[in-house]
Coordinates of C-alpha atoms in Angstrom, one line a residue:
X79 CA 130.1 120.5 135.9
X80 CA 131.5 120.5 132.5
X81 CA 132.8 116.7 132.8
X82 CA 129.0 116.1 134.3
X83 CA 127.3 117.6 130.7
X84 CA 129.4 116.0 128.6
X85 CA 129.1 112.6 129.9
X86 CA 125.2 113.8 129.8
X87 CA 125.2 114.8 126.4
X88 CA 127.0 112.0 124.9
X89 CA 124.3 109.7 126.0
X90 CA 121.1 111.3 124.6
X91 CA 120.1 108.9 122.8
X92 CA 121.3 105.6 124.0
X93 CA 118.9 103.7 126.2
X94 CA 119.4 102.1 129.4
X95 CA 117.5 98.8 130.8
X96 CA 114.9 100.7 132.5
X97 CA 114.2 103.0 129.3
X98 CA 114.2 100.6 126.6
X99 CA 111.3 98.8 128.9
X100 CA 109.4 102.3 128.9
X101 CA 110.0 102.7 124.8
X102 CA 108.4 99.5 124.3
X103 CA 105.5 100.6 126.2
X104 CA 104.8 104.0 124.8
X105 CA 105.5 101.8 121.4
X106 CA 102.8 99.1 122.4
X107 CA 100.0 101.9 123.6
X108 CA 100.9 103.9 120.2
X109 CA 100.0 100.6 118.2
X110 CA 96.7 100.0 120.3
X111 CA 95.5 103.2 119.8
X112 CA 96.5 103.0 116.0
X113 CA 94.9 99.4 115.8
X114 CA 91.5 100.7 117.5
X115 CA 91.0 103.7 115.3
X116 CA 88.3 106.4 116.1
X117 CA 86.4 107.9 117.8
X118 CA 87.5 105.7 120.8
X119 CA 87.9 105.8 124.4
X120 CA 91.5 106.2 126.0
X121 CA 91.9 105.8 129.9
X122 CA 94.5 107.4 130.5
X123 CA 96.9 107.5 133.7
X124 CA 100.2 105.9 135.7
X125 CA 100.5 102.2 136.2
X126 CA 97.2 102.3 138.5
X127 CA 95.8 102.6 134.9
X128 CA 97.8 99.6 133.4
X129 CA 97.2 97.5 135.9
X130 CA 93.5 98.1 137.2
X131 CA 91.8 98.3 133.3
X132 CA 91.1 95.4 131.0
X133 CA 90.7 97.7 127.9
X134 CA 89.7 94.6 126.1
X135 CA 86.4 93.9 128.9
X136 CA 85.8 97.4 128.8
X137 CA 85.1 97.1 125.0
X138 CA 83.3 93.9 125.0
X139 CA 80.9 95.6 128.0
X140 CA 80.1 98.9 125.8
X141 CA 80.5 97.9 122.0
X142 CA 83.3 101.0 122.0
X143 CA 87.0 100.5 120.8
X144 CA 88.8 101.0 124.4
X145 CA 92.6 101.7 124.7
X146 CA 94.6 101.1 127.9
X147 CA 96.6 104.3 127.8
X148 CA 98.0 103.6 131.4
X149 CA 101.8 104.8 131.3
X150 CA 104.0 104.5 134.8
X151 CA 103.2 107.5 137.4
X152 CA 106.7 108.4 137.7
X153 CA 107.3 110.3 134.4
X154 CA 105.1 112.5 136.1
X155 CA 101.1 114.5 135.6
X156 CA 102.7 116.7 132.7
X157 CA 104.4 113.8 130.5
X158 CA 101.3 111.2 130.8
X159 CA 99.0 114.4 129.8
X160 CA 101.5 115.1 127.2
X161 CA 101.2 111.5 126.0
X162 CA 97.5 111.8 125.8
X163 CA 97.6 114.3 123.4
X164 CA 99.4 112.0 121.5
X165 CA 96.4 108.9 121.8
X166 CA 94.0 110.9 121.7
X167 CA 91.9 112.5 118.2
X168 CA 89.1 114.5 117.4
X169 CA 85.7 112.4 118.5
X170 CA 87.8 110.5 120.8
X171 CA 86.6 110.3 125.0
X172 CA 89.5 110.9 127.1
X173 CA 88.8 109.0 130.8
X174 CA 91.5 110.4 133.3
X175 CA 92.3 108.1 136.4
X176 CA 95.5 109.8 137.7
X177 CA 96.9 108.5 141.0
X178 CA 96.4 111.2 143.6
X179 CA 100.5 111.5 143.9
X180 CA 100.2 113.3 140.6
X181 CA 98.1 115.6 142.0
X182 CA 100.4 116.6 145.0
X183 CA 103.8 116.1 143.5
X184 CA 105.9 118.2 140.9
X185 CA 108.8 116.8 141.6
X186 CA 110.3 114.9 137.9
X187 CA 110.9 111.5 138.9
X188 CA 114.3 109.7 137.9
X189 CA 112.1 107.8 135.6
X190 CA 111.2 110.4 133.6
X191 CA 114.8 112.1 133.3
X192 CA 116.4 108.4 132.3
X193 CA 113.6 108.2 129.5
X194 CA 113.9 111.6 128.7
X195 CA 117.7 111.2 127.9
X196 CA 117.3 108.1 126.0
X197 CA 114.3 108.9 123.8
X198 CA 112.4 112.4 123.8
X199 CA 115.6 114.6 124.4
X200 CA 113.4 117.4 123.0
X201 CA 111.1 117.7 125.7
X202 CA 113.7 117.8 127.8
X203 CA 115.1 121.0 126.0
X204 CA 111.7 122.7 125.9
X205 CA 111.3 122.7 129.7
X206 CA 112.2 125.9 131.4
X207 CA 116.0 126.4 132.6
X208 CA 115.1 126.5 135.9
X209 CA 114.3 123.1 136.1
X210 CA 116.5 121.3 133.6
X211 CA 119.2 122.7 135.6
X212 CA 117.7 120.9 139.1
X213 CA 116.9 117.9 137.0
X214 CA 120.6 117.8 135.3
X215 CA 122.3 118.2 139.4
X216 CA 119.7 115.8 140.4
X217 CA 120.8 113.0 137.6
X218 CA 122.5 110.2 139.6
X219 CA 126.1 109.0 139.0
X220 CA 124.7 105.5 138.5
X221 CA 122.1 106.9 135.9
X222 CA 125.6 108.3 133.8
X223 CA 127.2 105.3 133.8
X224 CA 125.0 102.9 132.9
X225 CA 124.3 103.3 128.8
X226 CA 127.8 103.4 129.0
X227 CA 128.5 100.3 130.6
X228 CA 125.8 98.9 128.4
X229 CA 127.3 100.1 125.4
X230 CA 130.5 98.7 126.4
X231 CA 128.8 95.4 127.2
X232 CA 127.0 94.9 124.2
X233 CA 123.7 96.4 124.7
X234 CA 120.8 95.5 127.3
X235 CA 118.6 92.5 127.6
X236 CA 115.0 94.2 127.9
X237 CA 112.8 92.5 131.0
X238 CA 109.7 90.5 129.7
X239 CA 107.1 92.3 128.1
X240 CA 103.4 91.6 129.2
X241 CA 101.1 93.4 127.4
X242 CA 98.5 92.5 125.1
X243 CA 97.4 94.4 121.2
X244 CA 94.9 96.7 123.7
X245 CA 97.4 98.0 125.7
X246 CA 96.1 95.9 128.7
X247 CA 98.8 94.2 131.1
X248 CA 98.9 90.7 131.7
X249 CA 101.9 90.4 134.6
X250 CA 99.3 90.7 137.5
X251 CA 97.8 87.1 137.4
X252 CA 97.3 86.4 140.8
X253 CA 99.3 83.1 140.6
X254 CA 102.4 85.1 140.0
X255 CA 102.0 87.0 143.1
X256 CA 104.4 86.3 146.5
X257 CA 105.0 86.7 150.1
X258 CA 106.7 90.6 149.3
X259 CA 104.4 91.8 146.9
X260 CA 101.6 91.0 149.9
X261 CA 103.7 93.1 152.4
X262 CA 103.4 95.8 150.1
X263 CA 99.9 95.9 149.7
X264 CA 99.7 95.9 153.5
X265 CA 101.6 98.6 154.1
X266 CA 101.7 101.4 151.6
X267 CA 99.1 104.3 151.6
X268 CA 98.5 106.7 148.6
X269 CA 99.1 110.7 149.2
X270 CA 95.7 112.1 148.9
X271 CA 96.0 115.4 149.5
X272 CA 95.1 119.5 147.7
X273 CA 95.9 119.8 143.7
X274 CA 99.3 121.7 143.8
X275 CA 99.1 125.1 141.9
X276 CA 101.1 123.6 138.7
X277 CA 98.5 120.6 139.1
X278 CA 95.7 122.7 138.4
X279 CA 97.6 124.9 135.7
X280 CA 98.8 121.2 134.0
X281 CA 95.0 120.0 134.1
X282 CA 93.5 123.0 133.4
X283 CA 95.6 123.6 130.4
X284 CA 94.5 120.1 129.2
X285 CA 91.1 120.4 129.4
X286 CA 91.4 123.6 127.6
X287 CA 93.6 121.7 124.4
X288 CA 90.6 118.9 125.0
X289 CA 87.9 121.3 124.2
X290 CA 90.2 123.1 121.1
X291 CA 90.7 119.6 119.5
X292 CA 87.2 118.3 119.9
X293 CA 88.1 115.8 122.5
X294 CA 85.7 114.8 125.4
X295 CA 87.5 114.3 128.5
X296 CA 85.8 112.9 131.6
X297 CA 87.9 111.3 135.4
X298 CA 87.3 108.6 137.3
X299 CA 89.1 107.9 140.9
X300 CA 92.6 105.7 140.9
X301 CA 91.9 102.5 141.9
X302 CA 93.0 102.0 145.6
X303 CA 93.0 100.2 148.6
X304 CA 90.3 100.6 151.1
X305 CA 91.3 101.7 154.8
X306 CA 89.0 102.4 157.6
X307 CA 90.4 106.1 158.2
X308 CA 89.1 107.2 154.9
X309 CA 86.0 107.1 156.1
X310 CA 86.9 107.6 160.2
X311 CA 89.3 110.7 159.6
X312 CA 86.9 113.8 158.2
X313 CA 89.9 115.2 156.8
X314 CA 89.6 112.5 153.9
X315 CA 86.2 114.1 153.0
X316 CA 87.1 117.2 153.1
X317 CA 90.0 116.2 150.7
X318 CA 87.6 114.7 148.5
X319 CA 85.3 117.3 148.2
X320 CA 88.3 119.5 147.2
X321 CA 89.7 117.7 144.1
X322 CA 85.8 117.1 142.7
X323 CA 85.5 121.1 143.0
X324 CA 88.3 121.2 141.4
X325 CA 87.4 119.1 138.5
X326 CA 84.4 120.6 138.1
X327 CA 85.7 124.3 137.7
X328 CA 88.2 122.7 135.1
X329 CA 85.6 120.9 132.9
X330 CA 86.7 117.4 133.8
X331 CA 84.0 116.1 135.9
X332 CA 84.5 112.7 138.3
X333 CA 81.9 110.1 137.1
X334 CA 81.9 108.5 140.1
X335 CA 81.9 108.7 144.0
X336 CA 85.4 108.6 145.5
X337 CA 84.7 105.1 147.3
X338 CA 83.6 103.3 144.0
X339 CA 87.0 103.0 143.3
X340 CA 88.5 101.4 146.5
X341 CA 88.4 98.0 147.1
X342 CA 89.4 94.9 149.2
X343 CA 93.1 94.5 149.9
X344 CA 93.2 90.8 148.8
X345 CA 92.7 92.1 145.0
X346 CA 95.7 94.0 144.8
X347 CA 99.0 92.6 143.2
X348 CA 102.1 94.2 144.4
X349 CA 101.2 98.1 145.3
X350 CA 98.3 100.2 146.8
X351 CA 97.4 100.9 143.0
X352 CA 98.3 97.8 141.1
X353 CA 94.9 95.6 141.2
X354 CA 95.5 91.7 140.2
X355 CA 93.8 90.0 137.0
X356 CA 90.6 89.7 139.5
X357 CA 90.8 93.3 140.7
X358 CA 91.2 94.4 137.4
X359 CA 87.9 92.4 135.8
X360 CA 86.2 94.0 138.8
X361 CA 87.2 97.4 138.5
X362 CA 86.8 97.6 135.1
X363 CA 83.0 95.5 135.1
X364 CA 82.3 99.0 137.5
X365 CA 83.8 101.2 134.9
X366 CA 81.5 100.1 132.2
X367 CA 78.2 100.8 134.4
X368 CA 79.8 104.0 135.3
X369 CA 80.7 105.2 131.9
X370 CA 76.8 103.6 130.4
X371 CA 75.1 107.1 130.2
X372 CA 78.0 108.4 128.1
X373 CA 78.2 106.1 125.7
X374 CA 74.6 106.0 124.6
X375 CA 73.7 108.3 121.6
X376 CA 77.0 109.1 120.2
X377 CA 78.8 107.9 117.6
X378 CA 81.6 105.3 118.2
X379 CA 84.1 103.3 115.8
X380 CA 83.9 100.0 115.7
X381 CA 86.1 97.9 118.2
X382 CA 88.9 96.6 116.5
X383 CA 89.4 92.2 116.2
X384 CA 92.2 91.7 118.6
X385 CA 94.4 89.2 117.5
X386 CA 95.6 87.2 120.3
X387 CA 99.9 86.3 120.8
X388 CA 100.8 83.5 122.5
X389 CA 104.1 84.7 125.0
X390 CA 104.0 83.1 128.4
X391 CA 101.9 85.9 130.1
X392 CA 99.4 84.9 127.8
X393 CA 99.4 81.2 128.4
X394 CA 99.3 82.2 132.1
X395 CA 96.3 84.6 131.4
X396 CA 94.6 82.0 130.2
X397 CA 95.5 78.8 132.2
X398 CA 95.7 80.3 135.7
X399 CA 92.8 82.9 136.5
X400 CA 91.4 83.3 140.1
X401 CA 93.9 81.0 141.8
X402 CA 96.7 82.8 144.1
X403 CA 98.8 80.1 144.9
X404 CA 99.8 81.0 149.6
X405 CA 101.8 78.2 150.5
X406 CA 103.1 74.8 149.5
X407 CA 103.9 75.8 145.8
X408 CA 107.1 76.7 144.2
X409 CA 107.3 79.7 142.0
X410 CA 106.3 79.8 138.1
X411 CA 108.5 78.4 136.0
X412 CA 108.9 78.6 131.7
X413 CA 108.0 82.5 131.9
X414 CA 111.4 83.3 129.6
X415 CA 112.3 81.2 126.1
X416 CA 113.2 78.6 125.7
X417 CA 111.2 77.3 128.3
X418 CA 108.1 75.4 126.5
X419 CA 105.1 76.4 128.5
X420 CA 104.6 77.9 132.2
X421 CA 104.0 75.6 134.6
X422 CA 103.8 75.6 138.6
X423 CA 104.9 72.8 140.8
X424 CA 103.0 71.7 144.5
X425 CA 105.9 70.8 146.9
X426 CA 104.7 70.1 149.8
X427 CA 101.9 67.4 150.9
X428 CA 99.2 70.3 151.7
X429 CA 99.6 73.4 149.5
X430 CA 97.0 76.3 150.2
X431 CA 95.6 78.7 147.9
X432 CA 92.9 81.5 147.6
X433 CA 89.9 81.6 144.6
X434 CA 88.3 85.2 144.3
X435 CA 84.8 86.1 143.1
X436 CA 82.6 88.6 143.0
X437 CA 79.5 87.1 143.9
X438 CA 78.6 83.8 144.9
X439 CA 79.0 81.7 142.4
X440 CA 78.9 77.8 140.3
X441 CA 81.8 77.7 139.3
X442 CA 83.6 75.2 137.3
X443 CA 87.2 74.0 137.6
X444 CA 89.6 73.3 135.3
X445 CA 93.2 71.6 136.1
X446 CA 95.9 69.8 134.3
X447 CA 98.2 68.1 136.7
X448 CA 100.7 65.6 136.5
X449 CA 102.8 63.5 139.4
X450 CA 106.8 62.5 139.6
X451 CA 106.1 59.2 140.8
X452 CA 103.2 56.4 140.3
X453 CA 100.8 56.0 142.6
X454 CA 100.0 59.5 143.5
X455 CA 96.5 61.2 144.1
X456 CA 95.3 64.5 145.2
X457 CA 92.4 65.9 147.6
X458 CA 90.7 69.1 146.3
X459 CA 89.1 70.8 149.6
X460 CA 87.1 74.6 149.1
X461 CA 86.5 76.1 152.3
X462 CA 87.5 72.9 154.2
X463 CA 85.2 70.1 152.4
X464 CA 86.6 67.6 150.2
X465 CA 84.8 68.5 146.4
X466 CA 87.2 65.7 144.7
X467 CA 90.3 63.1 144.7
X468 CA 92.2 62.7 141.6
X469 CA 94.6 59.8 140.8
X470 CA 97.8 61.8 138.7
X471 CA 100.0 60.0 136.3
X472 CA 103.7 60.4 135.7
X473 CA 104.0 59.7 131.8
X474 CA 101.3 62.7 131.4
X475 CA 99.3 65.9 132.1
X476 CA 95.7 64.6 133.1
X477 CA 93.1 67.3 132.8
X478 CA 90.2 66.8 135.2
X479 CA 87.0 69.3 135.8
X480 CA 84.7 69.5 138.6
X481 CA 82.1 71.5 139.6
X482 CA 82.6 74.1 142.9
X483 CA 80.3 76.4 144.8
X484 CA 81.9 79.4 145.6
X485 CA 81.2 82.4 148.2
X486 CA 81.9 86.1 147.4
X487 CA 85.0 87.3 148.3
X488 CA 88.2 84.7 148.5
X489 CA 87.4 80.9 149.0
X490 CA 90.2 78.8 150.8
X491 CA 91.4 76.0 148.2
X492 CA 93.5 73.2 149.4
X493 CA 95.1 70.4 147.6
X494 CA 96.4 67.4 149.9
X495 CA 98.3 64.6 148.8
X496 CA 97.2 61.8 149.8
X497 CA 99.3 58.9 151.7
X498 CA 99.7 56.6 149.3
X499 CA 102.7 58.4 147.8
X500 CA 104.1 61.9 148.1
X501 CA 106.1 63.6 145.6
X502 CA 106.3 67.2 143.2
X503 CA 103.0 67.7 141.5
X504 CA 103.0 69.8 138.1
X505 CA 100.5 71.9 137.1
X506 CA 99.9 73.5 134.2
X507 CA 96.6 74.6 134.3
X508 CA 94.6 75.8 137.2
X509 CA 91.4 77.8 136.2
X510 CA 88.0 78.9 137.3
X511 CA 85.4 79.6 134.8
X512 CA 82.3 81.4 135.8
X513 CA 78.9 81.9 135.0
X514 CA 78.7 84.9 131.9
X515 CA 77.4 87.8 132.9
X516 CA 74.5 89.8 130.8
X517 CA 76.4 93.1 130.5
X518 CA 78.2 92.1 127.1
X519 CA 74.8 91.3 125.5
X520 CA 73.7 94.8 125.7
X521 CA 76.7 96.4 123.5
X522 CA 74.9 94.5 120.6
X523 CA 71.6 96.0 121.3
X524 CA 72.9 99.8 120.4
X525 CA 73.5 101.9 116.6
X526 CA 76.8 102.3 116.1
X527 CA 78.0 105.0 113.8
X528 CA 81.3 104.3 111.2
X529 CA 84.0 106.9 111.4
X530 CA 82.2 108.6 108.3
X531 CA 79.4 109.1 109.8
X532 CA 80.4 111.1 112.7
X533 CA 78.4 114.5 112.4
X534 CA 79.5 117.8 114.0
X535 CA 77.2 117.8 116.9
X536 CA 78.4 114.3 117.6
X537 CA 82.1 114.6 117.5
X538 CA 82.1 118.3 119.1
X539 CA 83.5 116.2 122.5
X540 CA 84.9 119.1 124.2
X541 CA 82.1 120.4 125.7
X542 CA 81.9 120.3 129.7
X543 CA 80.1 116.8 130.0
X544 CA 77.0 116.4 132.6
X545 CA 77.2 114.4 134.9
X546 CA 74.1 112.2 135.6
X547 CA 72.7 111.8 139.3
X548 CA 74.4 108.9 141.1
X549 CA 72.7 106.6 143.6
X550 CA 75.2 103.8 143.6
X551 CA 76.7 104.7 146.8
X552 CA 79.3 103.4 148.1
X553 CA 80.5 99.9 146.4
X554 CA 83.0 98.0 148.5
X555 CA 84.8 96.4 146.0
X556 CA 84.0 93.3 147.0

């Protein structure tokens, strides 16, 4: 034991792979909510949150600085709350979406002890004995080692970072998404189940240190799958009904029904909470007509001019949206430096892929393709008819745009080479632009109130919110 503390101790402080990942995130959500100022709206939760929010949409739709304040669910319901307190300031809305493990577990995850170690040793040594001393047995032998070993080595190369100044997460375009992280999608189930006792203490004691600092907290429903038991199986209900009791004894009020926030498994990335680029413009266009009647005659800052980066996640964000690549294409390449720009390559002479929307649609794509060999053209099917047939060229990237009529829901996409000659097509852009929706147009229309101007009766945020009457229903996600 002695041997165990001491190799424990000597470590505080020095980071591992996994922790110096989770320090640049706490530091990226730290500078969005810095850059957007106040009074602001933070959504805060686990990865459900990063993934399933575009902070930056969510903005745009209600004329509000927004900040993505989604953290990874395995530090745990107490750390992320503790974080929030953090984000959050007087006059500032607080929307919860906590993935409904955190409301069933108290268990610390190994994530949270590996960060804890490396970066906030203090809340470590402010949690009872009791459980530092599980959490300390509980440490793995691999966990020790490893800043060690990294030490020894020369430090740790960090994995890509993919977030933008908002706090929004830009590793879930769909075309980065393969056979595995479909499997998991498939397969995994969230545990929905009764708010533990230290679950209701944990939130209750937030909402009462939201209402002492003047800070309006409202909760929406994780983002999840949709299964047919939820609705078959009355235990779900019953389940349901629980948790928005609970919430509503607490002061923290759902804002919407618990099905708004499910929807179809084909706009998930790579786990029953992580939504893709397309899931996440969908949840987050529903967010904005949920949160509508709560933005309306209060007094907001004013949403912050995000200055775009150019890493590879954002050249991917913005040359490959709504195309999820099935079969026939090789993975993405030029995602790390030096690498000059990301680009995917066709392999085979049919290669398949999937284009989600919302609604039917006109769309309009946009592709820059280029062959290995001369002579080489491409048919672009959706849905199984031919829309176009492009001759490539092997000295250069040719960009060609057509018009495509799209269904709701996925369209089949399929490019075939024809006859003529076969051979690795490049592509460096792939990307389907849609019709602009109305919603943005109204954010304009409304007063806005500087950060001066905020006025007691305006800022006093902690009161228990109302909730208006609902008659959405049920939305499906589609």
């Amino acid at each position: 034991m002695a041997v165990w503390l001491g190799l424990l101790l000597g470590e505080i402080g020095m980071p591992t792979r996994g922790s110096f990942w989770m320090h640049q995130l706490f530091s990226a959500k730290e500078q969005a909510a810095r850059h957007a100022g106040g009074p602001k709206l933070v959504v805060v939760g686990g990865s459900g949150t990063l993934y399933s929010v575009r902070a930056r949409d969510l903005s745009r739709e209600l004329g509000i600085p927004v900040v993505n304040g989604g953290l990874h669910a395995g530090l745990g319901r107490s750390y992320i709350l503790h974080e929030a307190k953090r984000f959050a300031q007087p006059g500032d809305t607080v929307l919860l979406a906590l993935e409904y493990e955190l409301y069933v577990d108290d268990r610390d995850d190994p994530t949270l002890l590996d960060y804890l170690v490396s970066y906030d040793p203090g809340y470590f040594l402010r949690m009872d004995t009791g459980r530092q001393l599980r959490d300390i047995l509980a440490f793995p032998l691999a966990r020790i080692a490893n800043p060690y070993l990294g030490k020894l080595l020369g430090g740790f190369t960090a994995w890509p970072f993919y977030l933008d100044a908002d706090g929004d997460v830009l590793g879930n375009n769909s075309v980065l998404k393969v056979d595995y992280m479909r499997q998991n999608v498939a397969v995994q189930w969230p545990n929905i189940g009764v708010p533990t006792d230290a679950a209701r203490a944990d939130l209750r004691s937030f909402s009462e240190w939201a209402r002492a600092n003047r800070v309006r907290v409202l909760a929406v429903h994780p983002a999840t799958i949709f299964r047919d038991s939820y609705v078959g199986d009355p235990g779900y209900g019953r389940t349901f009904d629980l948790l928005n009791r609970f919430h509503e004894e607490i002061g923290i009020p759902y804002i919407d029904q618990w099905m708004d926030s499910m929807m179809d498994q084909g706009l998930f990335f790579d786990t029953v909470y992580h939504t893709s680029e397309v899931g996440a413009e969908l949840r987050t266009h529903e967010l904005a007509r949920e949160l509508e009647p709560y933005v309306d005659g209060r007094c907001w800052g004013v949403p912050p001019v995000s200055v775009p980066r150019e890493s590879p996640y954002e050249t991917i964000d913005r040359n490959f949206q709504r195309f999820e690549p099935i079969r026939g294409f090789s993975a993405v390449h030029g995602m790390d430096a030096p690498a000059p720009r990301p680009f995917i390559e066709s392999l085979a002479a049919q290669s398949e892929a999937l284009i989600r929307t919302s609604r039917p649609s006109h769309g309009h794509l946009v592709a820059r393709l280029r062959a290995s060999r001369p002579g080489q053209r491409v048919e672009v099917r959706i849905g199984g008819s031919p829309i176009a047939t492009w001759s490539l060229d092997p000295s250069t990237y040719r960009r060609f745009e057509t018009d495509v009529e799209l269904r709701a829901g996925a369209n089949s996409l399929t490019l075939i080479q024809l006859p003529t000659a076969v051979g690795r097509v490049e592509i460096e852009q792939w990307r389907i632009d849609l019709p602009a929706e109305d919603a943005a147009a109204s954010a304009d229309q409304r007063e806005r109130c500087s950060n001066q101007a905020i006025t007691q009766s305006t800022a006093d945020s902690g009161d228990t919110p109302t909730v208006p009457t609902r008659t959405s229903g049920f939305s499906g996600g589609s």
